[in-house]
Structure formats: C-alpha cells, structure tokens
C-alpha cells in the first residue's frame, strides 16, 4: 500500500492512520487519487468521475457514471423547511458559517443514521450528500446577494448546475459558458481529496465517534474555513488586492512576510507536506492563463501574483524553508475571472473537497476504526498540595 502510513504502535488512532485513497509525496510534489496521477485525472476525467473514483475506489464505467449522476438527481430537492433556517442568517454572514450550519441541519431532515455495512444505504447516503451539499452551498451565495434560492435542474450536469444554482435568475435563462464549466470541473477535481489535511482529519475524528455523515462534514466545513487552510484562497486574493492598491510593490510584501515581528504571511505559499511545488498549483497556474485569455479577462492581479511568485522562488528566506505556491495561490484568480465573489472561494473549495470527505469518512467507518483519541505530552505542574483560599 504505497499510501499507507504505519500506525503509531503506541495508540490506536492517535492521529496517524492508514488509507487507500490519496498518496502524497511532499518532497517530490506527487499527488495520486487511488493510484492515478492528479495530472492525468485533471486532464482526462471529469469531477463526477473523479468523485466516484475517490469514494468507491475505481474509475467508473460509462454505465456506472451515468447511474451515479442519475442517482444523485434523485436527491437534489432540499427540504423547503431548510429555507427557514437560511432566512435566520443576516446577509452579512460569511458563507462558510452558513454552509456549516446548513450541512448540520441536513441531519434534522435526514435523521437515518448511515448503516455503513449496508452497501445500498451507504451508496444512497453518498448520492444524497453529493446532491444536497451542492445546492445548500450555492444557497449561501444567493442569501448573501438577496436573490431567490434556486433549485437543481436535473436536465443539466453536476458542475453546470453549480453555475445555474449560483447565477440563474427568474428573470431569464442563465447562459452557460463551456470554458467556465470546464475550468470549474478541473478546479473541483484538484480539490477532491488531499490525504489527512486539517479538515479531512476533522471529518474522520468526528465520524469516529459514530456521529452522522452530515454532522462530520459540517465540522470539516468549519475547519476548512480557517485562513491557514481552505480560507487561504480568499486570503490570497485579499493580499493581492492590497498589494495592487499599494502600488503593486511585491518586494514590500515579501519583506513583510519575512519579518519575524510582522504577523503577515505570504498567503498561498507553504505547505505542511509539500516541500516542493504543490502539483495542483502548477496545473491551476496554467489553467488561470488559459481561462483568463479565453474569456478575454486581463486581470492585473494575475501579473502581481506571478511577480510575487517569481521573487519568492529566488528569495533565500522562502527557498531555505521550502515555501512554494500551494493550491490556493492561483485558484482565487480563476474564481474571480468567473465572477465568483471572494467570500465564496472557500465554499468552492468545500464543494471540490466533498468527495474526499465522504470517502475518508466511509473508509474510517467501514474499517471499524476506533474512536479518535490523540494523546499528549504533558508539560504542566507535577503533583502539588491544595492551597486553601486564605493562603492564595
Ligand atoms: C491548504 O494539509 C493540506 O493538505 C492542506 C491543503 C489541502 O488540500 O487540504 O493543501 C490546503 O490548506 C494549503 C495551505 C493554505 N494556507 C496558506 O497558504 C497560508 C499560508 N501558509 C502558511 O501559513 C503555512 O505555510 C502553512 C500553514 C500552510 C504550513 O505551515 P507549516 O508547515 O506549519 O510551516 P511553519 O508554520 O512551521 O513555518 C515554517 C517556517 C516558519 O519560519 P521560521 O519559524 O522557520 O523562521 O516557514 C515560515 C514560518 O514563519 N512560513 C512562512 C509561510 N509559511 C511558513 N513565512 C511566510 N509566509 C508563509 N506563507
């Protein structure tokens, strides 16, 4: 099992785990889903195909893929009462906070606990989650914009529905642009899974207590929200916009990132595992050039990003710490070109990561892993006598 990590003999499920899903080599910058290279999957497969691979372990046949897409369509209607929940949020609420709440609320309308031993029930739970999560994720945008909430259109494809759900208005049909759909499909593939990252580990550990699938994914959404993790794609754009506003002086911001006394970090750079180029960043950088030129978008932000990257890659501070661009450095530039607002960038990360969260939760439960219980190195006081109040 090239992707297996030896279990810590000391404690079961003490934080490290075995998995057959994704293999990373941080030194070589390698990423594979179920043994297939990310470069091949991004180029030759579509997001639902990769979702099936990540979740069920094999690339689907044509019939299996068609059945998967049609079975997802069975669950694309979200209970109308869920609208009362989203109505309770202010328009200013961050979409990730709304998404985490709505995902947890799905449990109220789908109370049946997933019996992972029953393959049929597990498959239905997968299709239900893929269907409903996409709809409620786009509702967070509609809420923010004050638009009416859209319904999934079962005559359209999965990624096509994302754009329809996001931008379709009752005032007229939303015309789909194939370049946009293909770019989004590729971006979702690149985010589909990434071994034991912060949010996936969260999904696994919450699920290890036998909490339900929706509750576990809701916790994953919250973990992903952080600017050190999935929230970095939004933070990158905010950083690039600040540099642009400040005259585009990349060197000034590199200096800030290197300054120990300055909390500023170069967002979109560095990684817990990759100490080489994040292979996803390379693919996304190429896609950014293609999408912006095809759409005729000349975004100065892209040039600032490239200037920043070029400068950092020859700067000893970054080189010595093996800090390279990660998946978040360029993705936001494409989302911005597609008209996605910055606050929604991490929601798109969550949509892409959903199959990975489902797959890892399923693997952990099917393998009957024990409840997660990481231990600690105690660094507090040794035993000491109690001090009565009048002696304190
Ligand atoms: C994702 O785990 C995954 O797989 C995550 C992810 C996925 O697909 O799920 O790949 C998605 O989360 C990508 C990462 C997105 N986050 C960012 O882009 C935020 C900016 N990056 C950093 O905050 C940081 O690089 C982390 C959090 C990503 C990784 O942190 P590490 O590996 O714990 O690095 P560290 O904090 O130990 O830093 C090591 C050194 C320190 O300097 P010294 O103390 O040695 O002097 O590198 C410096 C850090 O100060 N450093 C940075 C930096 N990242 C690390 N300095 C400036 N800018 C940065 N971005």
Short mmCIF file of C-alpha atoms and ligand atoms in Angstrom, two decimals:
data_model
loop_
_atom_site.label_atom_id
_atom_site.label_comp_id
_atom_site.label_asym_id
_atom_site.label_seq_id
_atom_site.Cartn_x
_atom_site.Cartn_y
_atom_site.Cartn_z
CA UNK A 1 0.00 0.00 0.00
CA UNK A 2 2.14 2.92 -1.21
CA UNK A 3 -0.21 5.33 0.51
CA UNK A 4 -0.22 3.55 3.84
CA UNK A 5 1.35 5.16 6.85
CA UNK A 6 2.47 2.84 9.67
CA UNK A 7 0.15 3.17 12.61
CA UNK A 8 1.65 4.60 15.78
CA UNK A 9 2.10 1.36 17.79
CA UNK A 10 1.52 3.31 20.98
CA UNK A 11 -2.05 4.34 20.49
CA UNK A 12 -4.79 3.21 18.15
CA UNK A 13 -5.99 6.09 16.01
CA UNK A 14 -3.67 8.51 17.76
CA UNK A 15 -3.76 10.86 14.82
CA UNK A 16 -1.96 8.91 12.09
CA UNK A 17 -3.98 6.46 10.05
CA UNK A 18 -3.86 4.05 7.14
CA UNK A 19 -5.68 4.98 3.97
CA UNK A 20 -6.05 3.65 0.41
CA UNK A 21 -7.44 6.87 -1.02
CA UNK A 22 -4.76 9.51 -1.68
CA UNK A 23 -0.99 9.32 -1.91
CA UNK A 24 1.20 12.42 -1.44
CA UNK A 25 4.94 12.70 -1.78
CA UNK A 26 5.77 16.13 -0.36
CA UNK A 27 9.43 16.03 -1.40
CA UNK A 28 8.69 15.02 -4.99
CA UNK A 29 5.45 17.01 -5.32
CA UNK A 30 3.40 13.92 -6.20
CA UNK A 31 -0.39 13.60 -5.73
CA UNK A 32 -2.41 10.49 -6.73
CA UNK A 33 -6.05 9.56 -6.09
CA UNK A 34 -6.40 5.74 -5.82
CA UNK A 35 -3.10 5.40 -7.71
CA UNK A 36 -3.97 7.73 -10.60
CA UNK A 37 -1.75 10.83 -11.12
CA UNK A 38 -3.54 14.13 -10.49
CA UNK A 39 -2.17 15.43 -13.80
CA UNK A 40 -3.95 12.62 -15.70
CA UNK A 41 -7.21 13.00 -13.80
CA UNK A 42 -7.29 16.79 -14.20
CA UNK A 43 -6.68 16.44 -17.93
CA UNK A 44 -8.72 13.36 -18.85
CA UNK A 45 -11.57 12.92 -16.34
CA UNK A 46 -14.49 14.99 -15.07
CA UNK A 47 -15.36 15.87 -11.47
CA UNK A 48 -18.15 13.29 -11.02
CA UNK A 49 -15.90 10.58 -12.48
CA UNK A 50 -13.13 11.53 -10.03
CA UNK A 51 -15.66 11.74 -7.18
CA UNK A 52 -16.74 8.17 -7.96
CA UNK A 53 -13.07 7.05 -8.08
CA UNK A 54 -12.20 8.72 -4.77
CA UNK A 55 -15.32 7.39 -3.00
CA UNK A 56 -15.65 3.88 -4.46
CA UNK A 57 -12.02 3.16 -5.40
CA UNK A 58 -12.24 2.57 -9.15
CA UNK A 59 -12.79 4.74 -12.25
CA UNK A 60 -16.48 4.19 -13.20
CA UNK A 61 -17.59 2.55 -16.43
CA UNK A 62 -19.83 4.66 -18.67
CA UNK A 63 -22.93 2.97 -17.21
CA UNK A 64 -21.72 3.35 -13.61
CA UNK A 65 -21.06 7.06 -14.15
CA UNK A 66 -24.46 7.61 -15.77
CA UNK A 67 -26.15 5.72 -12.92
CA UNK A 68 -24.18 7.74 -10.33
CA UNK A 69 -25.26 11.03 -11.92
CA UNK A 70 -28.90 9.88 -12.17
CA UNK A 71 -28.90 8.57 -8.59
CA UNK A 72 -27.59 11.95 -7.37
CA UNK A 73 -30.52 13.56 -9.21
CA UNK A 74 -32.94 11.58 -7.02
CA UNK A 75 -31.91 13.70 -4.01
CA UNK A 76 -31.40 17.18 -5.46
CA UNK A 77 -34.56 18.58 -3.86
CA UNK A 78 -33.64 20.07 -0.49
CA UNK A 79 -36.44 20.17 2.10
CA UNK A 80 -38.25 23.50 1.77
CA UNK A 81 -38.13 23.99 5.55
CA UNK A 82 -34.35 24.38 5.21
CA UNK A 83 -35.17 27.80 3.76
CA UNK A 84 -36.49 28.89 7.16
CA UNK A 85 -33.03 28.15 8.56
CA UNK A 86 -31.14 30.16 5.97
CA UNK A 87 -33.65 33.01 6.40
CA UNK A 88 -32.46 33.28 10.00
CA UNK A 89 -29.00 34.43 8.90
CA UNK A 90 -28.09 38.06 8.18
CA UNK A 91 -26.98 38.72 4.56
CA UNK A 92 -23.59 39.70 6.01
CA UNK A 93 -22.97 36.21 7.45
CA UNK A 94 -19.86 34.56 5.94
CA UNK A 95 -20.97 31.80 3.53
CA UNK A 96 -18.77 29.20 5.25
CA UNK A 97 -20.53 29.76 8.56
CA UNK A 98 -23.91 29.44 6.85
CA UNK A 99 -22.77 26.31 4.97
CA UNK A 100 -21.53 24.58 8.10
CA UNK A 101 -24.86 25.27 9.83
CA UNK A 102 -26.98 24.18 6.87
CA UNK A 103 -24.93 20.99 6.47
CA UNK A 104 -25.50 20.09 10.09
CA UNK A 105 -29.19 20.96 9.71
CA UNK A 106 -29.47 18.37 6.91
CA UNK A 107 -29.30 15.78 9.69
CA UNK A 108 -32.65 17.07 11.01
CA UNK A 109 -34.29 16.27 7.67
CA UNK A 110 -32.34 13.06 7.06
CA UNK A 111 -32.18 11.55 10.55
CA UNK A 112 -31.49 7.98 9.37
CA UNK A 113 -28.03 7.11 10.60
CA UNK A 114 -25.93 5.64 7.78
CA UNK A 115 -25.50 1.90 8.21
CA UNK A 116 -22.09 1.65 6.53
CA UNK A 117 -22.26 -2.16 6.47
CA UNK A 118 -25.25 -1.93 4.15
CA UNK A 119 -23.73 -1.02 0.76
CA UNK A 120 -27.08 0.16 -0.63
CA UNK A 121 -27.67 2.54 2.29
CA UNK A 122 -24.07 3.81 2.10
CA UNK A 123 -24.42 4.45 -1.65
CA UNK A 124 -27.68 6.33 -1.11
CA UNK A 125 -26.03 8.46 1.60
CA UNK A 126 -23.19 9.29 -0.81
CA UNK A 127 -25.61 10.37 -3.56
CA UNK A 128 -27.77 12.33 -1.11
CA UNK A 129 -24.74 14.18 0.26
CA UNK A 130 -23.31 15.00 -3.17
CA UNK A 131 -26.74 16.30 -4.24
CA UNK A 132 -27.81 18.36 -1.26
CA UNK A 133 -24.42 19.84 -0.35
CA UNK A 134 -24.04 21.41 -3.80
CA UNK A 135 -27.49 23.04 -3.53
CA UNK A 136 -27.05 24.44 0.00
CA UNK A 137 -23.52 25.63 -0.84
CA UNK A 138 -24.91 27.84 -3.60
CA UNK A 139 -27.77 28.99 -1.35
CA UNK A 140 -25.13 30.73 0.80
CA UNK A 141 -24.32 32.97 -2.19
CA UNK A 142 -27.97 33.59 -3.03
CA UNK A 143 -28.59 34.58 0.60
CA UNK A 144 -25.61 36.97 0.55
CA UNK A 145 -26.94 38.58 -2.65
CA UNK A 146 -30.58 38.70 -1.55
CA UNK A 147 -31.56 36.54 -4.55
CA UNK A 148 -34.28 33.85 -4.55
CA UNK A 149 -32.89 30.37 -3.85
CA UNK A 150 -32.55 28.17 -6.95
CA UNK A 151 -33.43 24.52 -7.49
CA UNK A 152 -31.12 21.94 -9.05
CA UNK A 153 -32.06 21.38 -12.71
CA UNK A 154 -32.00 17.61 -13.34
CA UNK A 155 -31.60 18.20 -17.07
CA UNK A 156 -28.16 19.75 -16.54
CA UNK A 157 -24.81 18.24 -15.49
CA UNK A 158 -23.43 18.46 -11.96
CA UNK A 159 -20.89 21.26 -12.46
CA UNK A 160 -23.23 23.01 -14.93
CA UNK A 161 -25.77 23.02 -12.12
CA UNK A 162 -23.33 24.80 -9.86
CA UNK A 163 -23.35 27.82 -12.20
CA UNK A 164 -27.13 27.55 -12.70
CA UNK A 165 -27.74 27.36 -8.93
CA UNK A 166 -25.37 30.28 -8.34
CA UNK A 167 -26.26 32.67 -11.13
CA UNK A 168 -29.59 31.57 -12.63
CA UNK A 169 -32.26 34.26 -12.17
CA UNK A 170 -36.07 34.02 -12.64
CA UNK A 171 -35.72 36.99 -14.99
CA UNK A 172 -34.19 34.88 -17.72
CA UNK A 173 -32.15 31.78 -18.60
CA UNK A 174 -28.55 31.66 -17.45
CA UNK A 175 -26.32 31.04 -20.47
CA UNK A 176 -23.56 28.57 -19.65
CA UNK A 177 -20.02 29.08 -20.94
CA UNK A 178 -18.23 25.78 -21.63
CA UNK A 179 -14.83 27.31 -20.81
CA UNK A 180 -16.14 28.26 -17.38
CA UNK A 181 -17.72 24.83 -16.75
CA UNK A 182 -14.53 23.03 -17.82
CA UNK A 183 -12.36 25.28 -15.64
CA UNK A 184 -14.57 24.73 -12.59
CA UNK A 185 -14.70 20.98 -13.25
CA UNK A 186 -10.89 20.87 -13.28
CA UNK A 187 -10.64 23.01 -10.12
CA UNK A 188 -13.08 20.75 -8.27
CA UNK A 189 -11.01 17.68 -9.33
CA UNK A 190 -7.83 19.30 -7.97
CA UNK A 191 -9.50 19.86 -4.59
CA UNK A 192 -11.23 16.45 -4.34
CA UNK A 193 -9.00 14.91 -1.69
CA UNK A 194 -5.67 15.53 -0.05
CA UNK A 195 -4.87 12.79 2.48
CA UNK A 196 -5.10 13.79 6.16
CA UNK A 197 -5.31 17.59 5.89
CA UNK A 198 -6.86 19.59 8.71
CA UNK A 199 -10.49 19.45 7.54
CA UNK A 200 -10.37 15.79 6.43
CA UNK A 201 -8.83 14.74 9.74
CA UNK A 202 -11.67 16.67 11.40
CA UNK A 203 -14.27 14.74 9.39
CA UNK A 204 -12.59 11.46 10.31
CA UNK A 205 -12.26 12.16 14.00
CA UNK A 206 -15.84 13.48 14.36
CA UNK A 207 -17.11 10.46 12.40
CA UNK A 208 -15.03 8.10 14.55
CA UNK A 209 -17.44 8.76 17.43
CA UNK A 210 -20.13 7.42 15.03
CA UNK A 211 -21.60 10.90 14.58
CA UNK A 212 -23.51 11.05 11.29
CA UNK A 213 -22.08 11.88 7.85
CA UNK A 214 -23.69 15.36 7.64
CA UNK A 215 -22.54 16.26 11.17
CA UNK A 216 -18.99 15.13 10.35
CA UNK A 217 -18.90 17.09 7.10
CA UNK A 218 -20.30 20.16 8.86
CA UNK A 219 -17.27 20.01 11.20
CA UNK A 220 -14.98 19.67 8.16
CA UNK A 221 -16.50 22.83 6.64
CA UNK A 222 -15.68 24.74 9.82
CA UNK A 223 -12.08 23.50 9.83
CA UNK A 224 -11.65 24.37 6.14
CA UNK A 225 -12.82 27.95 6.79
CA UNK A 226 -9.57 28.90 8.58
CA UNK A 227 -7.20 31.20 6.61
CA UNK A 228 -4.30 28.79 7.23
CA UNK A 229 -6.29 26.09 5.41
CA UNK A 230 -9.04 26.44 2.81
CA UNK A 231 -9.68 30.06 3.76
CA UNK A 232 -6.27 30.84 2.23
CA UNK A 233 -7.76 31.15 -1.28
CA UNK A 234 -9.82 34.11 -0.09
CA UNK A 235 -6.84 35.48 1.88
CA UNK A 236 -4.62 35.28 -1.24
CA UNK A 237 -6.99 37.49 -3.24
CA UNK A 238 -7.31 39.95 -0.38
CA UNK A 239 -3.49 40.03 -0.16
CA UNK A 240 -3.08 40.57 -3.94
CA UNK A 241 -5.72 43.31 -3.92
CA UNK A 242 -3.91 45.02 -1.03
CA UNK A 243 -0.63 44.84 -2.96
CA UNK A 244 -2.35 46.22 -6.05
CA UNK A 245 -3.86 49.08 -4.01
CA UNK A 246 -0.42 49.73 -2.54
CA UNK A 247 1.09 50.29 -6.00
CA UNK A 248 1.89 46.64 -6.79
CA UNK A 249 5.09 46.59 -4.76
CA UNK A 250 5.63 42.82 -4.41
CA UNK A 251 9.04 43.22 -2.73
CA UNK A 252 7.50 45.26 0.10
CA UNK A 253 5.12 42.40 0.91
CA UNK A 254 7.85 39.77 0.62
CA UNK A 255 9.79 41.73 3.20
CA UNK A 256 6.72 41.84 5.46
CA UNK A 257 6.30 38.05 5.11
CA UNK A 258 9.92 37.53 6.17
CA UNK A 259 9.75 39.93 9.10
CA UNK A 260 9.53 37.87 12.32
CA UNK A 261 7.79 40.75 14.09
CA UNK A 262 5.17 41.09 11.37
CA UNK A 263 2.28 38.56 11.59
CA UNK A 264 1.77 38.90 7.80
CA UNK A 265 2.34 35.66 5.89
CA UNK A 266 2.54 35.19 2.13
CA UNK A 267 -0.87 33.59 1.70
CA UNK A 268 -0.95 30.75 -0.82
CA UNK A 269 2.67 29.86 -0.02
CA UNK A 270 4.00 27.00 2.06
CA UNK A 271 2.51 23.64 2.98
CA UNK A 272 2.59 21.14 5.84
CA UNK A 273 3.55 18.32 3.46
CA UNK A 274 4.75 19.72 0.12
CA UNK A 275 8.34 20.88 0.45
CA UNK A 276 8.39 21.14 -3.32
CA UNK A 277 5.88 22.59 -5.77
CA UNK A 278 2.26 21.66 -4.98
CA UNK A 279 1.41 19.78 -8.22
CA UNK A 280 -2.06 21.30 -8.12
CA UNK A 281 -0.61 24.83 -8.14
CA UNK A 282 1.23 24.10 -11.39
CA UNK A 283 -1.99 22.89 -13.08
CA UNK A 284 -4.05 25.80 -11.74
CA UNK A 285 -1.44 28.38 -12.80
CA UNK A 286 -1.64 27.03 -16.38
CA UNK A 287 -5.45 26.97 -16.21
CA UNK A 288 -5.50 30.58 -14.98
CA UNK A 289 -3.60 31.74 -18.06
CA UNK A 290 -5.89 29.72 -20.35
CA UNK A 291 -9.19 30.75 -18.74
CA UNK A 292 -8.35 34.47 -18.50
CA UNK A 293 -7.10 34.64 -22.09
CA UNK A 294 -10.10 32.63 -23.41
CA UNK A 295 -12.52 34.87 -21.51
CA UNK A 296 -10.55 37.95 -22.59
CA UNK A 297 -10.01 38.94 -18.95
CA UNK A 298 -6.86 40.99 -18.43
CA UNK A 299 -6.56 40.94 -14.64
CA UNK A 300 -3.56 42.86 -13.25
CA UNK A 301 -3.91 40.71 -10.12
CA UNK A 302 -2.57 37.73 -12.13
CA UNK A 303 0.52 39.69 -13.06
CA UNK A 304 1.07 40.68 -9.42
CA UNK A 305 0.74 37.01 -8.41
CA UNK A 306 3.32 35.97 -10.99
CA UNK A 307 5.69 38.76 -9.91
CA UNK A 308 5.31 37.70 -6.27
CA UNK A 309 5.91 34.05 -7.12
CA UNK A 310 9.00 34.78 -9.24
CA UNK A 311 10.51 36.93 -6.48
CA UNK A 312 9.76 34.42 -3.71
CA UNK A 313 11.16 31.45 -5.63
CA UNK A 314 14.61 33.05 -5.70
CA UNK A 315 14.48 34.55 -2.21
CA UNK A 316 16.62 32.66 0.30
CA UNK A 317 14.02 33.01 3.08
CA UNK A 318 11.43 31.08 1.04
CA UNK A 319 13.89 28.74 -0.69
CA UNK A 320 15.59 27.73 2.58
CA UNK A 321 12.19 26.99 4.16
CA UNK A 322 10.97 25.18 1.03
CA UNK A 323 8.00 27.51 0.72
CA UNK A 324 6.34 27.12 -2.69
CA UNK A 325 2.96 28.20 -4.08
CA UNK A 326 0.18 25.86 -2.95
CA UNK A 327 -3.25 25.02 -4.33
CA UNK A 328 -4.69 28.29 -3.02
CA UNK A 329 -2.26 30.68 -4.68
CA UNK A 330 -3.84 30.82 -8.14
CA UNK A 331 -7.31 29.30 -7.69
CA UNK A 332 -8.88 32.54 -6.50
CA UNK A 333 -7.72 34.35 -9.64
CA UNK A 334 -9.76 31.95 -11.76
CA UNK A 335 -12.79 32.15 -9.47
CA UNK A 336 -12.61 35.96 -9.70
CA UNK A 337 -12.48 35.78 -13.50
CA UNK A 338 -15.61 33.56 -13.40
CA UNK A 339 -17.45 36.21 -11.41
CA UNK A 340 -17.38 34.32 -8.12
CA UNK A 341 -17.20 36.75 -5.16
CA UNK A 342 -14.17 36.37 -2.84
CA UNK A 343 -16.30 35.33 0.14
CA UNK A 344 -17.41 32.27 -1.86
CA UNK A 345 -13.92 30.98 -2.74
CA UNK A 346 -13.66 28.66 0.25
CA UNK A 347 -17.20 27.38 -0.39
CA UNK A 348 -15.94 26.25 -3.80
CA UNK A 349 -13.01 24.56 -2.09
CA UNK A 350 -15.57 22.71 0.08
CA UNK A 351 -17.60 21.62 -2.97
CA UNK A 352 -14.43 20.21 -4.53
CA UNK A 353 -13.32 18.54 -1.25
CA UNK A 354 -16.71 16.94 -0.56
CA UNK A 355 -15.97 13.60 -2.29
CA UNK A 356 -12.75 13.31 -0.32
CA UNK A 357 -14.51 13.97 2.98
CA UNK A 358 -17.17 11.38 2.11
CA UNK A 359 -14.56 8.82 1.01
CA UNK A 360 -12.42 9.25 4.12
CA UNK A 361 -15.44 9.10 6.46
CA UNK A 362 -16.66 5.95 4.68
CA UNK A 363 -13.19 4.33 4.84
CA UNK A 364 -12.80 5.08 8.54
CA UNK A 365 -16.26 3.65 9.34
CA UNK A 366 -16.05 0.61 7.04
CA UNK A 367 -12.64 -0.21 8.56
CA UNK A 368 -14.33 -0.03 12.00
CA UNK A 369 -11.60 2.32 13.26
CA UNK A 370 -11.84 3.05 16.99
CA UNK A 371 -12.89 6.47 18.29
CA UNK A 372 -10.21 9.06 17.66
CA UNK A 373 -8.30 9.79 20.86
CA UNK A 374 -4.94 11.54 20.21
CA UNK A 375 -2.72 11.59 23.35
CA UNK A 376 -0.43 14.46 24.50
CA UNK A 377 2.96 15.20 26.02
CA UNK A 378 2.08 16.62 29.46
CA UNK A 379 4.14 19.74 30.23
CA UNK A 380 2.20 21.05 33.24
CA UNK A 381 2.88 21.02 37.02
CA UNK A 382 3.90 17.83 38.86
CA UNK A 383 1.61 16.79 41.75
CA UNK A 384 1.16 19.63 44.28
CA UNK A 385 -0.82 20.15 47.53
CA UNK A 386 -4.12 22.02 47.52
CA UNK A 387 -3.84 25.68 48.66
CA UNK A 388 -6.75 26.92 50.87
CA UNK A 389 -8.36 30.20 49.78
CA UNK A 390 -6.85 32.30 52.62
CA UNK A 391 -3.35 31.13 51.59
CA UNK A 392 -3.57 32.06 47.89
C1 LIG B 1 -4.18 24.11 2.30
O1 LIG B 1 -2.72 19.98 4.54
C2 LIG B 1 -3.17 20.11 3.37
O2 LIG B 1 -3.07 19.23 2.53
C3 LIG B 1 -3.91 21.42 3.12
C4 LIG B 1 -4.36 21.66 1.69
C5 LIG B 1 -5.44 20.70 1.26
O3 LIG B 1 -5.55 20.43 0.05
O4 LIG B 1 -6.25 20.32 2.16
O5 LIG B 1 -3.25 21.52 0.81
C6 LIG B 1 -4.94 23.07 1.53
O6 LIG B 1 -4.52 24.37 3.41
C7 LIG B 1 -2.96 24.73 1.68
C8 LIG B 1 -2.26 25.74 2.63
C9 LIG B 1 -3.02 27.06 2.54
N1 LIG B 1 -2.52 28.02 3.57
C10 LIG B 1 -1.80 29.10 3.24
O7 LIG B 1 -1.44 29.36 2.10
C11 LIG B 1 -1.49 30.02 4.41
C12 LIG B 1 -0.05 30.50 4.33
N2 LIG B 1 0.83 29.35 4.61
C13 LIG B 1 1.24 29.15 5.94
O8 LIG B 1 0.54 29.69 6.98
C14 LIG B 1 1.96 27.85 6.19
O9 LIG B 1 2.86 27.66 5.18
C15 LIG B 1 1.13 26.59 6.38
C16 LIG B 1 0.14 26.76 7.45
C17 LIG B 1 0.45 26.22 5.11
C18 LIG B 1 2.10 25.47 6.72
O10 LIG B 1 2.69 25.80 7.88
P1 LIG B 1 3.86 24.92 8.49
O11 LIG B 1 4.30 23.83 7.58
O12 LIG B 1 3.44 24.58 9.87
O13 LIG B 1 5.03 25.92 8.47
P2 LIG B 1 5.51 26.56 9.76
O14 LIG B 1 4.40 27.36 10.33
O15 LIG B 1 6.17 25.50 10.60
O16 LIG B 1 6.63 27.55 9.18
C19 LIG B 1 7.94 27.09 8.93
C20 LIG B 1 8.70 28.37 8.65
C21 LIG B 1 8.45 29.43 9.73
O17 LIG B 1 9.56 30.30 9.76
P3 LIG B 1 10.72 30.02 10.91
O18 LIG B 1 9.97 29.89 12.23
O19 LIG B 1 11.38 28.72 10.47
O20 LIG B 1 11.61 31.22 10.83
O21 LIG B 1 8.23 28.94 7.41
C22 LIG B 1 7.62 30.20 7.68
C23 LIG B 1 7.28 30.21 9.15
O22 LIG B 1 7.21 31.55 9.65
N3 LIG B 1 6.43 30.25 6.83
C24 LIG B 1 6.07 31.32 6.16
C25 LIG B 1 4.94 30.93 5.42
N4 LIG B 1 4.66 29.64 5.69
C26 LIG B 1 5.59 29.22 6.56
N5 LIG B 1 6.58 32.57 6.11
C27 LIG B 1 5.92 33.46 5.29
N6 LIG B 1 4.83 33.13 4.52
C28 LIG B 1 4.33 31.89 4.59
N7 LIG B 1 3.24 31.57 3.86
#
